[in-house]
XYZ file of C-alpha atoms in Angstrom:
365
model
C 0.000 0.028 -0.039
C 1.447 3.375 -1.001
C 1.738 5.846 1.851
C -0.301 8.996 1.496
C 2.039 11.026 3.636
C 3.867 13.742 1.666
C 7.563 13.025 2.226
C 8.273 16.718 2.134
C 6.414 17.198 5.396
C 8.344 14.701 7.529
C 11.948 14.738 8.727
C 14.163 13.003 6.069
C 16.575 10.327 7.151
C 19.432 11.672 9.237
C 22.620 10.175 7.988
C 25.657 9.255 9.931
C 29.202 9.272 8.514
C 29.026 5.663 7.213
C 25.723 6.370 5.524
C 27.058 9.555 3.866
C 30.121 7.549 2.657
C 27.755 4.896 1.164
C 25.723 7.607 -0.532
C 28.804 9.181 -2.010
C 30.203 5.877 -3.149
C 26.974 5.275 -5.154
C 27.309 8.715 -6.913
C 30.686 8.721 -8.674
C 29.259 11.153 -11.111
C 29.398 13.890 -8.542
C 33.164 14.041 -9.147
C 32.603 14.133 -12.887
C 30.930 17.462 -12.400
C 33.396 18.640 -9.660
C 36.588 18.055 -11.669
C 36.022 20.669 -14.367
C 35.065 23.202 -11.671
C 38.293 22.464 -9.818
C 40.430 22.668 -12.934
C 38.729 25.941 -14.117
C 39.603 27.495 -10.744
C 43.258 26.448 -10.798
C 44.104 26.902 -14.492
C 44.917 23.215 -14.902
C 44.717 21.066 -17.896
C 42.211 18.171 -17.879
C 43.280 15.256 -15.646
C 41.886 11.838 -15.167
C 39.004 11.257 -12.872
C 39.951 9.877 -9.447
C 39.179 6.206 -8.997
C 36.444 5.237 -6.666
C 38.875 4.359 -3.972
C 37.868 4.894 -0.308
C 35.381 7.568 0.572
C 36.483 9.594 3.535
C 33.801 11.521 5.451
C 34.143 14.096 8.218
C 31.428 16.185 9.839
C 31.635 19.938 9.133
C 28.963 21.075 11.573
C 25.309 22.074 11.790
C 23.671 25.191 10.367
C 20.163 26.485 10.877
C 18.569 23.822 8.702
C 21.335 21.460 7.518
C 24.058 19.112 8.767
C 27.091 19.293 6.504
C 29.635 16.634 5.754
C 33.036 16.765 4.011
C 33.423 13.965 1.479
C 36.836 13.153 -0.212
C 37.066 10.304 -2.766
C 40.130 8.793 -4.315
C 42.390 10.414 -1.695
C 42.512 13.807 -3.413
C 41.489 16.589 -1.012
C 41.472 19.067 -3.828
C 38.279 17.409 -4.997
C 36.505 17.644 -1.634
C 32.698 17.887 -1.754
C 30.119 18.909 0.786
C 26.996 16.921 1.379
C 24.276 18.829 3.297
C 21.352 16.854 4.838
C 18.320 18.823 5.883
C 17.588 18.716 9.706
C 13.964 19.654 9.308
C 11.206 18.667 6.833
C 11.736 20.054 3.350
C 8.388 21.815 3.503
C 9.749 23.963 6.377
C 12.791 25.210 4.467
C 12.955 28.763 3.395
C 13.613 27.738 -0.200
C 13.002 24.518 -2.131
C 15.814 22.095 -1.614
C 17.393 22.672 -5.046
C 17.015 26.438 -4.988
C 20.420 27.011 -3.408
C 21.948 25.255 -6.352
C 20.032 27.513 -8.735
C 21.311 30.577 -6.872
C 24.917 29.341 -6.858
C 24.841 29.001 -10.626
C 24.438 32.832 -10.786
C 26.998 33.675 -8.091
C 30.247 35.171 -9.458
C 33.194 32.761 -9.635
C 35.346 32.563 -6.526
C 32.686 33.843 -4.143
C 31.098 30.647 -3.017
C 30.742 26.946 -3.780
C 29.750 25.421 -7.154
C 26.569 23.337 -7.341
C 26.856 19.580 -7.961
C 23.274 18.197 -7.353
C 20.440 17.655 -5.009
C 17.693 15.124 -4.297
C 14.172 15.829 -3.086
C 12.559 13.109 -0.966
C 9.995 10.839 -2.614
C 7.799 8.022 -1.299
C 10.166 5.544 -2.938
C 13.386 7.312 -1.773
C 13.043 9.484 1.312
C 16.660 10.715 1.268
C 17.157 14.472 0.963
C 20.523 16.178 0.339
C 22.332 18.908 -1.419
C 25.912 18.513 -2.869
C 28.351 21.273 -3.660
C 32.063 21.831 -3.931
C 33.869 22.827 -0.832
C 34.564 26.400 -0.167
C 38.135 26.941 1.006
C 38.905 28.554 4.343
C 37.607 28.519 7.886
C 35.246 30.509 10.009
C 36.873 33.178 12.110
C 35.566 34.318 15.534
C 33.791 37.590 15.289
C 36.499 39.059 17.603
C 39.157 38.247 15.014
C 37.599 40.360 12.180
C 39.463 43.582 11.444
C 38.702 46.565 9.126
C 40.589 45.004 6.160
C 38.588 41.788 6.377
C 35.261 43.715 6.665
C 36.329 45.687 3.588
C 37.272 42.501 1.680
C 33.839 40.948 2.511
C 32.188 44.187 1.346
C 33.908 44.085 -2.008
C 32.799 40.531 -2.404
C 29.272 41.539 -1.627
C 29.457 44.219 -4.187
C 30.529 41.769 -6.799
C 27.521 39.541 -5.904
C 25.126 42.441 -6.117
C 26.400 43.666 -9.439
C 27.051 40.310 -11.174
C 24.564 37.987 -9.495
C 21.709 37.454 -11.959
C 18.478 39.239 -11.088
C 16.651 36.031 -12.122
C 18.717 33.933 -9.774
C 15.811 33.569 -7.355
C 12.100 34.265 -7.568
C 11.873 35.294 -3.962
C 11.888 39.089 -3.355
C 12.002 40.979 -0.038
C 12.523 44.665 -0.043
C 10.043 45.653 2.361
C 8.786 48.121 4.869
C 10.784 47.892 8.099
C 7.756 48.713 10.236
C 5.456 46.088 8.599
C 8.196 43.512 8.614
C 8.880 44.011 12.288
C 5.166 43.935 13.112
C 4.703 40.740 11.225
C 7.718 39.169 12.846
C 6.531 40.040 16.375
C 3.114 38.673 15.465
C 4.621 35.372 14.445
C 6.494 35.147 17.708
C 3.540 35.962 19.795
C 1.457 33.387 18.005
C 4.036 30.549 17.697
C 6.466 31.123 20.553
C 4.724 33.157 23.207
C 7.302 32.513 25.906
C 10.177 33.731 23.796
C 8.081 36.682 22.501
C 7.591 37.916 26.043
C 11.309 38.625 26.210
C 10.847 41.143 23.371
C 8.005 43.199 24.853
C 10.135 45.650 26.932
C 12.261 46.734 23.971
C 9.500 46.625 21.353
C 8.428 50.267 21.526
C 11.993 51.580 21.075
C 12.549 49.117 18.229
C 9.348 50.191 16.510
C 10.288 53.885 16.829
C 13.643 53.148 15.227
C 12.192 51.327 12.357
C 9.595 54.042 11.795
C 12.363 56.539 11.557
C 14.143 54.494 8.875
C 11.033 53.848 6.818
C 11.541 56.532 4.221
C 15.118 55.370 3.448
C 13.648 52.061 2.068
C 12.165 54.020 -0.841
C 15.730 53.961 -2.245
C 16.353 50.229 -1.772
C 17.583 48.429 -4.895
C 16.413 44.871 -5.669
C 19.423 42.747 -6.344
C 20.513 39.202 -5.543
C 21.628 39.216 -1.921
C 23.023 36.421 0.295
C 20.550 37.376 2.976
C 22.537 36.085 5.969
C 26.089 37.341 5.542
C 27.097 37.171 9.260
C 30.521 36.181 10.258
C 29.317 32.602 10.907
C 28.521 32.250 7.153
C 31.889 33.416 5.815
C 34.932 31.288 5.262
C 38.339 33.066 5.069
C 41.161 31.332 3.244
C 44.947 31.622 4.072
C 45.301 34.602 1.716
C 42.525 36.485 3.619
C 39.882 36.015 0.851
C 36.350 35.768 2.327
C 33.719 33.567 0.632
C 30.083 33.004 1.561
C 28.361 29.671 2.497
C 24.823 28.760 3.459
C 22.588 30.521 0.961
C 19.301 29.536 2.503
C 18.144 33.120 2.875
C 19.269 34.394 -0.568
C 16.663 36.502 -2.428
C 16.293 39.615 -4.492
C 16.429 42.387 -1.948
C 18.224 45.357 -0.392
C 22.085 45.223 -0.592
C 22.179 47.089 2.778
C 20.940 43.903 4.442
C 24.106 42.118 3.338
C 26.282 44.874 4.749
C 24.404 44.863 8.018
C 24.586 41.304 8.996
C 28.367 41.377 9.778
C 27.572 43.467 12.810
C 27.933 46.974 14.073
C 26.258 48.526 17.175
C 25.476 44.900 18.256
C 28.160 42.204 18.527
C 27.950 38.636 19.565
C 30.027 35.487 18.842
C 30.155 33.906 16.426
C 27.796 36.031 14.286
C 28.173 39.798 14.677
C 31.394 41.820 14.707
C 31.824 44.909 16.947
C 31.909 47.994 14.749
C 31.622 51.629 15.796
C 30.012 54.322 13.840
C 33.132 55.335 11.944
C 33.823 51.674 11.004
C 30.201 51.320 9.748
C 30.559 54.433 7.676
C 33.866 53.173 6.307
C 32.192 49.883 5.292
C 29.458 51.768 3.349
C 32.045 53.995 1.723
C 34.022 50.884 0.605
C 30.858 49.383 -0.777
C 29.921 52.627 -2.665
C 33.461 52.740 -4.132
C 33.404 49.042 -5.097
C 30.043 49.520 -6.886
C 31.369 52.387 -8.849
C 34.573 50.537 -9.796
C 32.239 47.633 -11.061
C 30.440 50.048 -13.270
C 27.142 49.936 -11.330
C 27.072 52.853 -8.840
C 24.241 52.967 -6.212
C 20.927 53.925 -7.754
C 17.295 54.388 -6.498
C 14.128 52.922 -7.854
C 12.140 55.743 -6.175
C 10.235 58.049 -8.406
C 10.520 61.916 -8.308
C 13.766 63.657 -8.116
C 16.961 61.577 -8.401
C 18.858 61.545 -5.112
C 22.489 62.441 -5.228
C 25.288 60.213 -4.075
C 25.326 61.710 -0.542
C 21.536 61.064 -0.119
C 21.942 57.480 -1.325
C 24.860 56.914 1.047
C 22.718 58.270 3.994
C 19.803 56.099 3.035
C 21.987 53.070 2.887
C 23.360 53.748 6.392
C 19.823 54.097 7.744
C 18.645 50.896 6.039
C 21.719 49.086 7.323
C 20.864 49.965 10.826
C 17.245 48.950 10.387
C 18.281 45.551 8.931
C 20.720 44.922 11.750
C 18.223 45.874 14.449
C 15.575 43.681 13.027
C 17.945 40.740 12.784
C 19.403 40.947 16.368
C 16.116 41.789 18.068
C 14.211 38.801 16.762
C 17.295 36.530 16.838
C 17.412 37.304 20.558
C 14.026 35.621 20.908
C 15.465 32.637 19.138
C 18.377 32.474 21.556
C 15.965 32.577 24.474
C 14.022 29.702 22.907
C 17.127 27.591 22.425
C 18.236 28.351 25.975
C 14.808 27.379 27.359
C 15.005 23.979 25.603
C 18.150 23.073 27.724
C 21.077 21.151 26.618
C 24.847 21.752 26.728
C 24.620 25.190 25.151
C 21.691 26.484 27.129
C 23.774 28.794 29.284
C 25.670 30.198 26.192
C 22.406 31.127 24.502
C 20.881 32.541 27.523
C 23.935 34.752 28.160
C 23.988 35.775 24.471
C 20.274 36.661 24.399
C 20.709 38.775 27.555
C 23.844 40.449 26.130
C 22.253 41.225 22.790
C 19.148 42.732 24.383
C 21.252 44.924 26.717
C 23.205 46.171 23.689
C 19.944 47.001 21.895
C 18.797 48.831 25.068
C 22.069 50.855 25.155
C 21.763 51.568 21.459
C 18.234 52.839 21.434
C 17.906 54.553 24.731
């Protein structure tokens, strides 16, 4: 009898290292796709495919919605792949499972991974996974980021915004900061009332701030953005080149969001870097300069008089602050929720939630 349960609504099989190795061993064609990508990036002539050999698997860690595994076949670490297994039902993901791969196809070379393949769960085969090449580098603690690294990331983001295809994703989110905040708070109050109660004290000040930034969103461009460019989603190689991973929140939206998520008035490990006002302004200036060098200076979709460069810069600074505030305010509720669930990291998340909310209080009052 065929099950009537939609496989997208249930948790897909959670694989251990041996099961990931078996999966990779059954998909030798993954490396057929990976080899040209590797050679193109290193200026090498065509070489022979690695033999099946032993598949070596190592855990890379857990993200918001996926558990990632490093897979090396044939003993060549240069051909390392990443297999990501969803840790929630597919229907609960922000994007369809293969959407990240579609986005990666539009991302400028050298900025992220290359897509290899994906599998949506079916009644016959409930496995779900996404496969990409490995992005070189490692995550740095937020405390280790300096002005040069923030500037390097900012230039990479400018490349993404200019050269990332506008049709890379159908999702669009350039909104109204007040409406977005009100909708987010309503979601927390309905779905997570205990965590939502931790937001109530700060809500009036947050709302006032977002209301004051509202007019700046008239000048927001709609470009391909990563959507979650915090320090935790950036890998830095030995040459200091930053690259982005975890494109779950990518969409056509406001570039100021990508600038904001690295941090600023709010800092917290491992996500948000401490930046003062002058450093934030410097980041925006680096971005404006990079956009001009790429032949696509800042512009505004707003009607009426065309704003000058200084007005566009000011609007971007205001939107950047609004995006950061929205992110850290509602993420603090998530931290409270994780802490309340208990576990080994409960104390860390409780302390982080309290610290973030105190910084918001200091910022807005």
